[in-house]
Every structure is written in C-alpha cells, then in structure tokens.
XYZ file of C-alpha atoms in Angstrom:
763
model
C 9.759 -23.138 -6.309
C 10.202 -23.924 -2.623
C 9.116 -27.435 -1.631
C 6.644 -26.343 1.026
C 5.843 -29.868 2.206
C 9.406 -30.387 3.414
C 9.182 -27.310 5.642
C 6.122 -28.470 7.566
C 6.545 -29.563 11.189
C 5.927 -33.324 11.620
C 2.677 -32.785 13.557
C 1.339 -30.517 10.823
C 2.324 -32.967 8.099
C 0.466 -35.712 9.954
C -2.670 -33.571 10.171
C -2.446 -32.696 6.486
C -2.271 -36.387 5.635
C -5.582 -36.931 7.463
C -7.411 -34.377 5.285
C -9.172 -34.955 2.020
C -8.195 -32.882 -1.000
C -11.393 -30.855 -0.623
C -10.729 -30.206 3.067
C -7.191 -29.004 2.373
C -8.479 -26.608 -0.284
C -11.175 -25.335 2.075
C -8.594 -24.295 4.664
C -7.020 -21.844 2.231
C -9.993 -19.487 1.896
C -12.315 -17.702 4.273
C -15.389 -19.303 5.766
C -17.031 -15.904 6.217
C -16.035 -12.267 5.878
C -13.780 -12.394 8.951
C -13.166 -16.085 9.730
C -11.336 -19.062 8.292
C -13.081 -22.368 7.629
C -13.397 -25.065 10.244
C -12.930 -28.750 9.461
C -15.100 -30.215 12.183
C -14.448 -33.821 11.160
C -10.863 -33.606 12.469
C -11.423 -30.909 15.104
C -9.943 -27.896 13.274
C -11.774 -24.743 14.469
C -12.368 -21.520 12.570
C -10.429 -18.467 13.741
C -11.173 -14.755 13.385
C -9.050 -12.122 11.671
C -10.176 -8.533 11.993
C -9.162 -5.000 11.187
C -6.758 -2.772 13.086
C -4.188 -1.413 13.021
C -4.493 1.257 15.773
C -7.426 -0.373 17.510
C -9.664 -3.419 17.327
C -12.424 -3.202 14.716
C -14.400 -6.329 15.451
C -17.725 -5.948 13.738
C -20.679 -7.016 15.812
C -23.230 -7.287 13.014
C -22.951 -6.781 9.272
C -19.452 -7.061 7.825
C -17.519 -4.730 5.527
C -13.939 -3.580 4.985
C -14.630 0.134 4.534
C -15.515 1.102 8.093
C -19.217 1.488 7.342
C -20.796 -0.920 9.845
C -20.488 -0.602 13.620
C -17.912 -2.493 15.647
C -17.495 -3.358 19.311
C -16.098 -0.575 21.531
C -12.295 -0.604 21.644
C -9.508 1.794 22.509
C -8.643 4.007 19.556
C -4.903 4.489 19.913
C -3.089 7.091 17.810
C -2.985 6.058 14.150
C 0.469 5.372 12.718
C 0.918 8.972 11.595
C 0.927 10.031 15.248
C 2.582 7.010 16.831
C 5.353 7.074 14.244
C 6.289 10.632 15.202
C 7.380 9.328 18.610
C 10.335 7.490 16.995
C 10.039 5.102 19.952
C 9.959 1.344 19.328
C 9.429 0.630 23.029
C 6.303 2.807 23.075
C 5.087 1.120 19.892
C 5.578 -2.253 21.551
C 3.543 -1.171 24.598
C 0.724 -0.008 22.329
C 0.995 -3.334 20.499
C 0.641 -5.195 23.800
C -2.559 -3.295 24.547
C -3.894 -4.080 21.068
C -3.077 -7.744 21.674
C -4.917 -7.754 24.990
C -8.068 -6.234 23.490
C -7.949 -8.688 20.588
C -7.476 -11.669 22.914
C -10.419 -10.605 25.089
C -12.591 -10.595 21.964
C -11.242 -13.986 20.764
C -9.613 -12.428 17.720
C -6.734 -14.542 16.409
C -5.107 -12.027 14.050
C -5.191 -8.233 14.108
C -4.683 -6.806 10.627
C -1.752 -4.467 11.144
C 0.588 -2.690 11.345
C 0.763 -0.897 8.008
C 4.300 0.112 7.101
C 4.135 1.243 3.489
C 6.354 4.155 2.538
C 4.819 7.620 2.333
C 5.870 8.209 -1.240
C 3.609 11.236 -1.687
C 1.618 13.363 0.762
C -1.386 12.764 -1.501
C -1.853 9.106 -0.562
C -5.271 8.918 1.058
C -4.114 6.258 3.497
C -0.950 7.941 4.775
C -2.500 8.238 8.239
C -2.128 4.441 8.538
C 1.571 4.449 7.662
C 4.603 5.362 9.745
C 7.170 7.173 7.635
C 8.791 8.103 4.356
C 11.881 6.198 5.558
C 12.183 2.378 5.628
C 14.349 2.183 8.757
C 11.795 4.123 10.825
C 8.953 2.050 9.372
C 10.728 -1.248 9.939
C 11.908 -0.567 13.494
C 8.564 0.791 14.733
C 6.624 -1.829 12.775
C 8.659 -4.573 14.440
C 7.872 -3.040 17.834
C 4.135 -3.158 17.154
C 4.365 -6.763 15.913
C 6.286 -7.878 19.008
C 3.756 -6.220 21.286
C 0.676 -7.695 19.618
C 2.127 -11.201 19.410
C 3.353 -11.178 23.009
C -0.312 -11.622 23.965
C -0.868 -14.701 21.815
C -2.480 -12.784 18.959
C -1.045 -12.666 15.463
C -0.083 -9.486 13.638
C -0.467 -8.987 9.905
C 2.248 -6.842 8.363
C 0.729 -4.913 5.467
C 0.308 -3.990 2.633
C 2.982 -6.055 0.877
C 4.217 -4.337 -1.285
C 4.761 -1.016 -3.102
C 1.193 -0.020 -2.192
C 1.627 3.748 -2.037
C -1.593 5.184 -3.403
C -5.316 4.502 -3.291
C -6.169 5.567 -6.841
C -6.968 2.455 -8.910
C -5.560 0.428 -6.034
C -7.158 -2.869 -7.103
C -5.377 -2.949 -10.479
C -2.648 -0.328 -10.866
C 0.916 -1.500 -11.441
C 3.649 0.081 -9.334
C 6.449 0.193 -11.893
C 9.599 0.550 -9.838
C 13.228 -0.286 -10.574
C 14.879 -3.025 -8.554
C 17.201 -0.855 -6.440
C 14.496 1.456 -5.056
C 12.118 -1.480 -4.715
C 14.639 -3.296 -2.538
C 16.206 -0.343 -0.717
C 13.108 1.799 -0.091
C 9.850 -0.121 -0.486
C 10.836 -3.595 0.771
C 13.506 -2.747 3.343
C 11.056 -1.855 6.118
C 9.161 -5.108 5.567
C 12.426 -7.034 5.647
C 13.402 -5.422 8.966
C 10.045 -6.190 10.587
C 9.934 -9.762 9.269
C 13.446 -10.653 10.351
C 13.280 -8.875 13.715
C 9.747 -9.830 14.795
C 8.446 -12.722 12.602
C 4.797 -11.634 12.229
C 2.409 -14.557 12.123
C 1.028 -13.259 8.851
C 1.960 -10.896 6.040
C -0.851 -9.365 4.002
C -0.274 -9.046 0.263
C -1.589 -5.893 -1.358
C -4.107 -5.271 -4.124
C -1.785 -3.672 -6.645
C 0.467 -5.121 -9.290
C 4.243 -4.704 -9.066
C 5.960 -4.257 -12.425
C 2.907 -5.770 -14.072
C 2.382 -8.765 -11.754
C -0.326 -8.855 -9.088
C 1.227 -8.979 -5.626
C -0.999 -11.979 -4.876
C 0.418 -13.855 -7.897
C 4.083 -12.923 -7.614
C 6.347 -15.880 -6.725
C 9.387 -13.583 -6.751
C 7.810 -11.444 -4.007
C 5.981 -14.049 -1.919
C 8.364 -16.991 -2.156
C 11.833 -15.991 -3.318
C 12.103 -12.711 -1.376
C 9.769 -13.185 1.580
C 10.458 -16.828 2.404
C 13.725 -17.844 0.772
C 15.700 -14.647 1.352
C 14.129 -13.219 4.501
C 13.227 -16.485 6.225
C 9.559 -15.665 6.803
C 7.953 -18.546 8.703
C 4.320 -17.484 8.754
C 1.318 -17.308 6.482
C 0.572 -14.946 3.590
C -3.013 -13.696 3.625
C -4.613 -11.648 0.891
C -5.979 -8.199 1.422
C -9.755 -8.528 1.309
C -10.567 -9.123 -2.352
C -6.936 -8.934 -3.561
C -6.887 -12.347 -5.254
C -7.107 -12.094 -9.020
C -6.649 -15.775 -9.944
C -6.623 -18.309 -7.107
C -4.555 -21.131 -8.587
C -1.596 -18.932 -9.675
C -1.819 -17.147 -6.316
C -1.483 -20.355 -4.334
C 1.422 -21.466 -6.515
C 3.108 -18.098 -5.942
C 2.956 -18.445 -2.148
C -0.329 -16.731 -1.257
C -1.752 -19.099 1.375
C -5.090 -17.739 2.582
C -7.649 -15.964 0.409
C -9.948 -13.584 2.263
C -12.838 -13.122 2.517
C -14.930 -16.158 1.604
C -15.466 -17.075 -2.031
C -18.369 -19.316 -1.034
C -16.380 -22.316 -2.168
C -15.854 -21.241 -5.784
C -12.071 -20.887 -5.632
C -11.754 -23.983 -3.425
C -13.233 -25.957 -6.308
C -10.694 -24.383 -8.683
C -7.833 -25.646 -6.514
C -9.280 -29.141 -6.344
C -9.716 -29.224 -10.111
C -6.168 -27.950 -10.677
C -4.677 -30.680 -8.480
C -6.731 -33.353 -10.227
C -5.779 -32.232 -13.731
C -2.107 -31.946 -12.764
C -1.719 -28.190 -13.252
C -1.109 -27.688 -9.508
C 1.154 -29.946 -7.478
C -0.692 -31.189 -4.404
C 2.397 -30.525 -2.261
C 1.927 -26.788 -2.893
C -1.624 -27.012 -1.550
C -0.321 -29.056 1.394
C 2.132 -26.276 2.212
C -0.524 -23.555 2.224
C -3.019 -25.650 4.209
C -0.245 -26.538 6.647
C 0.545 -22.895 7.284
C -3.129 -22.221 7.952
C -3.105 -25.100 10.432
C 0.001 -23.662 12.124
C -1.767 -20.300 12.449
C -4.799 -21.986 13.994
C -2.557 -23.848 16.447
C -0.701 -20.713 17.513
C -3.937 -18.812 18.026
C -5.450 -21.630 20.041
C -2.392 -22.073 22.250
C -3.183 -19.003 24.320
C -6.921 -18.809 23.714
C -8.789 -17.927 26.884
C -5.647 -16.982 28.823
C -6.595 -13.278 28.665
C -10.145 -12.557 29.711
C -12.174 -9.428 30.267
C -13.342 -7.076 31.314
C -11.056 -4.625 29.543
C -9.281 -2.104 31.771
C -10.557 0.767 29.663
C -9.099 3.416 31.978
C -5.572 2.016 31.769
C -5.726 1.726 27.985
C -7.131 5.232 27.668
C -4.225 6.486 29.772
C -1.772 4.699 27.464
C -3.543 6.185 24.447
C -3.122 9.648 26.008
C 0.563 9.051 26.687
C 1.155 7.836 23.131
C -0.773 10.780 21.684
C 1.275 13.262 23.685
C 4.438 11.622 22.420
C 3.217 12.033 18.817
C 2.618 15.812 18.821
C 5.362 17.694 16.963
C 6.234 21.213 18.096
C 7.115 22.725 14.739
C 7.677 26.299 15.941
C 7.728 28.192 19.222
C 8.953 31.759 18.742
C 9.371 33.755 21.913
C 8.586 30.674 24.023
C 4.875 31.348 23.611
C 4.369 27.747 24.693
C 3.781 26.282 27.180
C 0.780 28.391 28.108
C 0.206 29.729 31.588
C -3.014 28.490 33.230
C -3.526 32.091 34.383
C -3.766 33.400 30.823
C -7.188 33.905 29.315
C -7.489 31.715 26.238
C -9.680 31.914 23.167
C -10.116 28.370 21.817
C -11.149 28.664 18.195
C -12.060 26.044 15.631
C -14.619 23.278 15.268
C -11.971 20.570 15.750
C -11.386 21.729 19.336
C -14.916 20.693 20.254
C -15.498 17.850 17.803
C -12.089 16.297 17.223
C -10.968 14.575 14.088
C -9.002 11.750 15.654
C -8.812 8.928 13.075
C -9.062 8.314 9.359
C -11.892 6.875 7.332
C -12.043 3.326 6.006
C -11.260 -0.106 7.369
C -9.298 1.225 10.355
C -12.215 3.206 11.781
C -12.529 2.336 15.486
C -15.556 2.683 17.753
C -13.776 4.310 20.745
C -14.451 3.458 24.365
C -14.555 7.217 25.075
C -13.506 10.427 23.369
C -11.673 13.456 24.776
C -11.974 16.856 23.194
C -9.362 19.586 23.478
C -11.810 22.289 24.559
C -12.828 20.461 27.731
C -9.239 19.461 28.485
C -7.957 23.027 28.044
C -10.671 24.163 30.430
C -9.294 21.659 32.909
C -5.960 23.508 32.879
C -7.105 27.131 32.521
C -10.434 26.886 34.311
C -13.902 27.269 32.846
C -13.979 30.970 33.693
C -10.763 31.568 31.763
C -11.549 29.479 28.652
C -13.714 30.788 25.820
C -14.773 29.062 22.610
C -15.758 30.091 19.093
C -16.501 27.593 16.326
C -14.844 29.706 13.631
C -15.728 27.535 10.624
C -17.787 24.530 9.586
C -16.461 21.081 8.701
C -19.702 19.281 7.921
C -21.895 19.966 4.879
C -24.857 19.610 7.245
C -23.687 22.588 9.289
C -25.576 25.553 7.831
C -24.080 28.230 10.056
C -23.109 31.470 8.299
C -19.351 31.457 7.636
C -18.971 35.232 7.937
C -20.751 35.305 11.273
C -18.624 32.442 12.607
C -15.437 34.202 11.550
C -16.469 37.538 12.978
C -17.327 36.013 16.355
C -13.998 34.154 16.458
C -11.992 37.279 15.619
C -13.782 39.327 18.261
C -13.105 36.647 20.868
C -9.436 36.310 19.883
C -8.842 40.037 20.205
C -10.132 40.129 23.765
C -8.010 37.310 25.265
C -4.359 36.866 26.201
C -3.796 34.058 23.730
C -5.688 32.398 20.891
C -5.395 28.655 20.247
C -6.655 28.015 16.729
C -7.479 24.476 15.636
C -7.162 23.939 11.895
C -7.245 20.749 9.859
C -8.634 18.632 7.081
C -12.262 17.521 7.002
C -12.837 13.778 7.191
C -13.822 13.539 3.530
C -10.452 14.935 2.435
C -8.451 11.793 3.241
C -9.594 8.216 3.390
C -8.901 4.681 2.364
C -10.110 4.171 -1.190
C -9.107 7.483 -2.756
C -6.249 9.962 -2.705
C -6.068 13.630 -1.854
C -6.137 16.161 -4.669
C -3.917 18.758 -2.977
C -2.168 19.500 0.322
C -3.908 22.774 1.139
C -5.968 23.541 4.216
C -9.511 24.734 3.456
C -9.600 28.319 2.223
C -12.084 29.428 4.889
C -9.740 28.186 7.613
C -6.791 30.064 6.126
C -8.889 33.228 5.925
C -9.887 32.759 9.568
C -6.233 32.372 10.542
C -5.301 35.652 8.867
C -8.083 37.465 10.691
C -7.346 35.911 14.094
C -3.635 36.615 13.762
C -4.364 40.252 12.975
C -6.528 40.471 16.093
C -4.120 38.635 18.399
C -0.445 38.059 17.524
C -0.207 35.520 20.391
C -1.800 32.793 18.279
C -1.018 29.096 18.506
C -2.043 26.883 15.577
C -2.925 23.241 16.299
C -3.225 21.039 13.206
C -5.490 17.989 12.787
C -4.563 16.014 9.671
C -3.609 12.530 8.596
C -1.178 13.632 5.881
C 1.051 16.685 5.745
C -0.450 20.001 4.710
C 1.082 23.133 3.212
C 1.858 25.820 5.802
C 1.931 29.161 3.971
C 1.541 30.922 7.333
C 4.562 29.290 9.011
C 6.644 32.467 8.975
C 3.845 34.540 10.553
C 2.455 32.330 13.327
C 4.626 32.218 16.473
C 3.731 28.668 17.570
C 2.582 25.607 15.600
C 1.707 22.136 16.876
C 1.398 19.343 14.318
C -1.126 17.205 16.199
C -2.002 14.758 13.386
C -4.819 12.300 14.119
C -4.221 11.199 17.689
C -6.908 8.698 18.608
C -9.521 8.927 21.333
C -7.255 10.604 23.919
C -5.793 13.189 21.545
C -7.774 16.066 23.048
C -6.276 15.493 26.475
C -2.789 14.961 25.042
C -3.009 18.232 23.115
C -3.887 20.123 26.286
C -1.037 18.344 28.107
C 1.440 19.676 25.541
C -0.079 23.153 25.346
C 0.279 23.617 29.109
C 3.608 21.828 29.538
C 2.436 18.808 31.503
C 4.027 16.910 28.615
C 7.213 18.266 27.088
C 6.906 17.680 23.325
C 9.470 15.230 21.938
C 7.967 14.052 18.655
C 9.719 14.595 15.361
C 8.580 14.473 11.764
C 8.829 11.106 10.046
C 7.947 12.805 6.761
C 9.072 16.048 5.163
C 6.650 18.988 5.048
C 7.190 20.584 1.617
C 6.544 24.177 0.691
C 4.563 23.153 -2.380
C 3.086 19.987 -3.790
C 5.087 20.677 -6.966
C 8.310 20.155 -4.988
C 7.478 16.588 -3.980
C 9.485 13.717 -5.520
C 6.586 11.931 -7.210
C 4.721 15.036 -8.365
C 4.866 14.190 -12.076
C 4.188 10.456 -11.667
C 1.819 10.039 -8.717
C -1.524 8.485 -9.613
C -0.262 7.181 -12.924
C -2.228 6.564 -16.082
C -3.424 3.613 -18.117
C -3.023 1.334 -15.106
C 0.663 2.084 -14.525
C 2.394 4.272 -11.947
C 6.012 5.038 -12.765
C 8.249 5.477 -9.708
C 10.453 7.891 -11.628
C 12.116 9.385 -8.555
C 13.842 6.066 -7.914
C 15.772 6.018 -4.641
C 15.084 9.679 -3.998
C 11.988 9.474 -1.835
C 11.202 12.027 0.871
C 14.186 13.787 2.413
C 16.512 11.947 0.034
C 14.956 13.954 -2.816
C 14.916 17.344 -1.110
C 18.504 17.019 0.110
C 19.856 15.776 -3.235
C 18.236 18.679 -5.074
C 18.896 21.193 -2.283
C 15.206 22.158 -2.245
C 13.920 24.417 0.501
C 11.225 22.784 2.636
C 8.791 24.055 5.239
C 10.099 21.607 7.855
C 12.616 18.808 7.251
C 12.403 15.139 8.048
C 13.301 14.523 11.686
C 12.444 18.063 12.844
C 10.732 18.694 16.159
C 11.266 21.150 19.023
C 11.069 20.843 22.793
C 10.474 23.119 25.774
C 14.065 22.380 26.739
C 17.308 22.312 24.754
C 19.846 19.596 24.007
C 23.556 19.654 23.312
C 25.362 16.939 21.368
C 28.938 15.974 22.185
C 31.535 14.868 19.676
C 30.638 11.614 17.981
C 32.979 8.657 17.686
C 32.360 5.751 15.325
C 33.947 2.299 15.231
C 33.269 -1.030 13.553
C 32.465 -3.826 16.000
C 33.098 -7.553 15.746
C 29.852 -8.081 13.793
C 30.759 -5.471 11.216
C 28.176 -3.033 12.593
C 29.074 0.605 13.269
C 28.782 1.728 16.886
C 28.256 5.480 17.174
C 29.010 6.915 20.622
C 28.303 10.409 21.905
C 27.091 12.300 24.956
C 23.747 14.091 24.855
C 22.965 16.746 27.483
C 19.682 18.364 28.460
C 20.870 21.963 28.763
C 17.510 23.408 29.783
C 15.417 23.599 32.919
C 12.752 21.007 32.028
C 12.920 17.245 31.824
C 12.669 16.191 28.211
C 13.305 13.623 25.532
C 15.439 13.956 22.403
C 15.275 11.811 19.276
C 18.888 11.381 18.184
C 19.326 10.420 14.530
C 22.279 8.859 12.709
C 22.793 9.368 8.978
C 25.509 7.881 6.786
C 27.012 8.736 3.418
C 29.866 7.576 1.192
C 31.420 10.392 -0.796
C 33.319 8.340 -3.374
C 30.676 5.691 -3.950
C 30.712 3.936 -7.302
C 26.891 3.870 -7.343
C 24.348 6.656 -7.148
C 23.344 7.362 -3.556
C 21.352 9.949 -1.618
C 23.269 12.772 0.083
C 22.638 11.070 3.425
C 20.419 8.251 4.670
C 19.002 7.540 8.105
C 20.463 4.331 9.535
C 19.771 4.438 13.304
C 17.904 6.473 15.914
C 17.088 6.543 19.610
C 14.576 8.352 21.809
C 16.579 9.482 24.851
C 14.898 10.674 28.072
C 16.958 13.213 30.033
C 16.210 15.097 33.225
C 17.002 18.813 33.296
C 20.772 19.224 33.317
C 21.422 15.508 32.833
C 24.064 14.126 30.462
C 24.026 10.592 29.101
C 26.448 8.711 26.928
C 24.542 6.768 24.289
C 25.537 4.213 21.701
C 23.577 3.875 18.466
C 24.282 0.888 16.254
C 24.175 1.066 12.475
C 23.702 -2.478 11.225
C 26.117 -3.523 8.523
C 23.260 -4.843 6.396
C 21.655 -1.400 6.451
C 24.752 0.046 4.757
C 24.281 -2.319 1.816
C 22.899 -1.345 -1.549
C 21.205 -3.745 -3.940
C 23.665 -4.711 -6.664
C 21.450 -5.310 -9.676
C 24.020 -7.166 -11.757
C 25.133 -9.404 -8.881
C 21.543 -9.811 -7.633
C 22.517 -9.455 -3.997
C 23.128 -6.946 -1.224
C 26.602 -5.432 -1.278
C 28.349 -3.289 1.321
C 30.661 -0.961 -0.533
C 33.973 -0.458 1.173
C 35.355 2.961 1.982
C 35.377 5.826 4.458
C 31.801 6.466 5.578
C 30.761 9.809 7.019
C 28.546 9.246 10.051
C 26.470 12.296 10.998
C 24.558 12.593 14.271
C 21.629 14.940 13.888
C 18.485 16.471 15.327
C 16.930 16.352 11.842
C 18.068 15.576 8.310
C 19.151 19.220 8.064
C 20.260 19.882 11.635
C 23.579 18.049 11.761
C 25.204 18.262 15.179
C 28.302 16.041 15.107
C 30.132 13.742 12.731
C 32.821 11.100 12.498
C 34.406 9.014 9.770
C 34.845 5.274 9.869
C 36.417 2.857 7.409
C 34.214 -0.060 6.436
C 35.540 -3.125 4.681
C 33.549 -3.861 1.567
C 32.083 -7.057 0.167
C 33.915 -8.667 -2.720
C 31.957 -8.578 -5.956
C 33.164 -10.531 -8.960
C 30.951 -10.486 -12.026
C 31.710 -12.635 -15.079
C 32.972 -10.690 -18.078
C 31.125 -11.019 -21.379
C 31.483 -9.535 -24.825
C 29.074 -6.810 -23.667
C 31.296 -5.843 -20.723
C 32.673 -2.336 -21.137
C 36.376 -1.640 -21.331
C 36.005 0.204 -18.022
C 34.678 -3.012 -16.431
C 37.446 -5.009 -18.058
C 40.100 -2.538 -16.846
C 38.791 -3.012 -13.275
C 39.075 -6.815 -13.502
C 42.140 -8.155 -11.651
C 43.047 -10.651 -14.413
C 41.831 -9.152 -17.677
C 42.443 -5.523 -16.734
C 46.236 -5.421 -16.782
C 46.397 -7.513 -19.972
C 43.984 -5.335 -21.959
C 45.381 -2.083 -20.629
C 48.927 -3.050 -21.546
C 47.860 -4.222 -25.008
C 45.932 -1.023 -25.723
C 48.800 1.133 -24.518
C 51.201 -0.759 -26.750
C 48.790 -0.535 -29.674
C 48.367 3.220 -29.273
C 52.122 3.775 -29.056
C 52.748 1.975 -32.336
C 49.902 3.563 -34.300
C 51.419 5.929 -36.854
C 50.247 9.463 -36.281
C 47.976 8.528 -33.358
C 49.338 11.265 -31.168
C 49.034 13.880 -33.879
C 45.353 13.228 -34.651
C 44.162 13.279 -31.008
C 43.060 16.717 -29.806
C 45.238 18.072 -27.034
C 44.025 17.143 -23.537
C 41.825 14.204 -24.590
C 42.115 11.145 -22.312
C 41.921 8.283 -24.791
C 41.532 5.565 -22.161
C 38.702 7.418 -20.480
C 37.030 7.968 -23.840
C 37.040 4.221 -24.436
C 35.754 3.240 -20.967
C 32.191 2.571 -22.099
C 33.169 0.720 -25.298
C 32.124 -2.996 -25.231
C 35.120 -5.324 -25.330
C 33.404 -7.472 -27.970
C 33.402 -4.611 -30.464
C 36.949 -3.430 -30.013
C 38.043 -5.370 -33.059
C 36.575 -2.679 -35.306
C 39.199 -0.313 -33.868
C 42.107 -2.565 -33.006
C 41.885 -5.034 -35.878
C 43.986 -8.182 -35.536
C 45.410 -6.949 -32.242
C 42.046 -7.976 -30.731
C 40.566 -10.694 -32.902
C 37.297 -12.394 -31.815
C 39.283 -15.497 -30.892
C 41.682 -13.495 -28.722
C 38.781 -11.779 -26.958
C 37.106 -15.114 -26.241
C 40.351 -16.499 -24.836
C 40.756 -13.427 -22.648
C 37.198 -13.737 -21.305
C 37.641 -17.438 -20.591
C 40.856 -16.727 -18.691
C 39.207 -13.910 -16.704
C 36.171 -16.019 -15.792
C 38.117 -19.123 -14.834
C 38.107 -19.964 -11.096
C 41.093 -18.352 -9.406
C 43.265 -20.560 -7.227
C-alpha cells in the first residue's frame, strides 16, 4: 500500500501533527449532509460540496440527494447528453467556467461533476448525465469541464468511479467485467480526465466491481488511480456508498459523505488503537481533506455576486444549440422560412422537458419554451399550437380529442413541427428504463399528422436514445435531447437557421433494443451484472457484427456540406500520430464540422474492434472556406491492456487511420507504421508451444528439435493425413506436457533447462 504520509506537503504534515486522533478521524467524514467537519480548535473550517453536474444544486433548506427538496436558483445548462453531442472540449470548458462562477458565488467548494460513465446500454436511467459510449469522447470533454470549473477556484468531482453503468440495484450490484474492457473502455475516460485536468476530487461509485465495493477497492483507488495515473486529489464517496469505513479508508477512500453522526469516526479511532489500521493511513486521508480545504479557501470570496444571469442564459442557449443533432433533412425542409405558417404540435413545445430527475435536478433562473421562441421567428399570427397528447397523469384531457385537433391543425398549415419525447417518469436516477420506445399515443399522433401534412418535422426530447420506427417516413428529424433552461430558444434557432446544426451522436441509435451489445446481460441477476460484450460496446459492437442501425455513432447533418481532402499520417517525435487533411465548407452557409479519426490494425495478434475513435475536432468554417487541420492520436491511446504483462502495450505494425464524418461515413484514409513496445513474458511449463516458438531463445531450439524428431519417427509421414500442418496442430500444446509425445527427446529435466535458459537475463 502507498505510504500516504510521505506524500503530504510539509505544511500539511505539520497541521496533521497538531491534531488529535479523534480530530483526524473527524475530518474524513461529513459534518452534515453537504459539508465537511470543522476543527475549530486549530482553525480548520467546514467546506460545502453540492450536486451538479450541469448546474448548481445548492439546497436552501432540507437536504436530500434525489432532487426532491428545493435549491437556490441557478443556470440549468444542457445535461451531458446534450453538451456531449457538441464534441467540443472548448465549449465544455466555457460551460465549466460558468458552473465554477455560480458555485463560487454561493461559497460552494466542490461541485459534484462531471459524470463520465460509459453509456453501455440505452436503458440506463442516468444516461442523460453521461457524455458518450466512447471513452475518448468522455475523457476529453470531461477534462474540459473539470478545467473550466477549477479555473474559478472551485473543485470538480469526477464521477462515478467506476463501471457504474446502470441504476438497477446500484447500491450493491457487482459489475463483473474482464480486465481488458475494464481498462480500455470503462476506465480510459477517467484516466484521460485525471491525467489531463487533475480534478480536486474523484467520487467512488456505489456498485461493486468484480465482487469488491468500489469504496473498498485498493486496486482501483490506490494502485490504479494514484500509483498508475498520478491522481493528486481526494477520493470522496458517493452519498451513502461506504459499506465498511475502516476497509474503505485503507483502500484509499478519503472522505465519507454524508455525515455518519460520528459513528464511523469512532470506528477509525478504535481501529488505530487496536492496531488494525495504521495511523499513517488515517494521516494521509485527513491530509488530503486538509489540502482540499486549503485549495477551496485560497480563492474564497474572490468571485462575488450578483450572478450575471443573462450572460449565463445566453451561454446555455449557445451550448444547447450546439447539442441538437440534425438526424435527417430530406428535401432541405429545414431551415424553416419565417413566412411559412407553422403548426406546433406536442405538449413538450409548451412545457419543455429540459433535464432529468434525481440529484442533478436544477432550479433554473428562467425557462424558455419552444412555442414562444418559434413565435418569435414566425410571428404570433403565423404560429398555431395544439397539445396533441398528455404527459402528466394529472392531465385528464381526452386523448382522441387532442389528436383530432392536432391533425386538423397540421393539415391546414404549411409545415408541422411535432414535439415527441419521453415523460419525466420514464428516465431518472435510481431506476432504469424498461424499453426504448416512445409512448404509443405519440407514435399514433405522428402517423396521423404525417398523413395530414407530409411537411412534418419531428423534434425529440429525451435523455437516452429512443427507437425511431418512423425514420424512413419523416422528412426531417431533430434529436434535441434534454437541453437545459434555454433549450426552447436553441431549438427555434436551429429550426429557423439562426444556428446551423453541428452536433453529432456520441451514442449509436439502434433499430431495436435486441440489437444492443448488453441486451442479454443488462440489469443482471443475483447481484451480478456480467459485461459479456467485453470490448464491444456501442459502435464497436455494431461494426464488428455488421448490424444495421438507425443512425451510427458520430452521425449528424448540417445546413451546409463539407468535403474532406486526402489524409496524411505520420509519427512525430513523441510517438504520437499526426493526421493532416484539408476540410472545406462546400455550401453557402457558415458551419461547423466534427472531424473524427478512427484507427485499426488488420494483423493484430489480439482481438480488436473493427475501428476505434482516437481523436476528433470541431472545426468552424465559413461558407466556401478551406482549412488544413491536424488531429493528434496519442500513442498511449493506441495501446491495449496486456493482461499477462499487466501493462499497456502498443502493438507494432501498419495502422489504418480513417478520417470520418461518422463511424460509418469514412471520408479519407492513410496508413502509418508504428513501432511497437517490446513484451517479454517468462516461459513456464504451462506456456504453449506457440508461445515457445515465438520466443527468441527457446523458439529456434524447440522448433529444430521437433523438426528433427518428426523426421526420424518411423512412419510419421505415412500416418499423418495429407495437408495437416503438424506444427500448427501443436501450437496450443503446453511445453511441460510434450514429454508424453516426445519421450526422452524432451525429458522434464531438459524442459526445465530450456526454460531457465530462455528466462535468463539476456546480455
């Protein structure tokens, strides 16, 4: 275990030495629901941590972590599902800065976010809080948010660490995942954000990982997070995630939240006194709490109110507009003309669903709705509304009458804009979705409206992807997600072309739930969730199996068009791959294109996806403008986790680098030779002959001996069926058991001598 005392700054170590055992223990758990404990005797103040991640949820009265009680007004920025679709780390950083400002004004020391867990299944009830099904997207955008928040002297809390990909049985369930996918998919985004942005805190999740609670896992919290990644901050528990406090502290879990009313503090004191917990471990955790307090106090009071609510609302509107994905636009139905009469249909147009339920629920400073904003473009005399359906059980309106009125209105106007989506109760923290279908009454309304007016635009409001059985019949579809308090205005901006859509999907939209990678395993049973799809999460699964999808990962259209020049790829002095190409806006509108880089290695010795995203850039281009861009694929992102060697390994070879507009819209490619990492594993009696053959010392010796043995065996050639490759047949045979075939030619003593020679240090 890491000697945490040795890592403490001298000033912190001095402060720790001034504290009693009881005071040190008290620092490592909450003083209330949202604050740490003060130690007034030595002038250590309490600090506040509070929910985010897409806005400040500072509760003014009673406290809870399910979004039930009211909180102070704050800007509700687009949740991660919308912000992630921008593929823009700079925009994420600007939103993070605004979150930091609002937190600082309210004297909040740590904002609990961002959430960067992988969207393993569209059924996860909390997907609206997460960025992507891909770890590079999650890590890059998550790092941007962390940098922005912390630039204002407020700590971020990267969450939920780790493999927390469902809400069902979330307090106990074990995510049973093999080491390669755990490292390459579920931890890689966290690693990127930690190493690029150093969040002040990382929040450990509720679940178990391969049977061990995240809060009690020294492999996760100490070996990986601190020793391998170099994390310098504090590990805080999710609220109520601590199972046993003493093992948690020993594992590297520093701060238990919320308060235990002193019960677990007493357990720590008792453990130190009876010798079952080394006091230096407690010193390390208390020291990291002290460091967090110091950092939060360093800039306290430097940002004061009042909040510029108008400026933050404008940023929220910009971010929301950048998160709307234009899935389809047949016949250039969009953007709409302000002169066209428009039938706005659907309850969500008037009463928007703009955020998810649970601990991230923000009390917005204001709230736009799309109906009013559309009227601002088309004029009140040219905008007409019909509710169309109900979304609240308290709404007792007759469904048939609502539908009939909507259809009549749609048939009498130039265009119908139909808002469809999921009711709030369908997706929330605390439970998962049961399906990915839109409500049946909404689908029936769509059929009727489309029959009355073929010029129908569908606008979706949802926190997780939904099935789109109408995609081939509707001319224009906007995936508008949950977009925060300014989403109504942003939707109108995109509909009327004031904003040219540039967002792209950070998760695949499947045709059916049954096609999804985790369909047979999601939810689990008996407290275990098997991650049977392994590495093949999201687009990796659909591409490997060549499964048709509704819309692929990375897809998104624009009101302009883009051309990609020929790509060139080269390895730079750091071992990274620089990918150069020219991108041209070939249309008549200014726009922005998200350029994506995927890599693959055809002759890999390990199982790999067909292609994997490794770099991306959001490129703004004026109409007719060309720009040469360089995207860098980091060498470490080419690495796979070598289970036997227990380290990251870059496999050498000729990599195919594909530049794309989506995972299935490949525009240009280049090949580049990458030098691999040397891997030398010790040979044992269990090593296969294939592994022995590949060894530089033992291989030639064994191969020559076997060849000689086969040539001298009487009748060997005559008994082997024609065309059989004997050496290949023996590849998987353990070297330690070859004696049963080769007799004295490979005695146990000879094998041991061979292994010793192979494993000896080479001069």
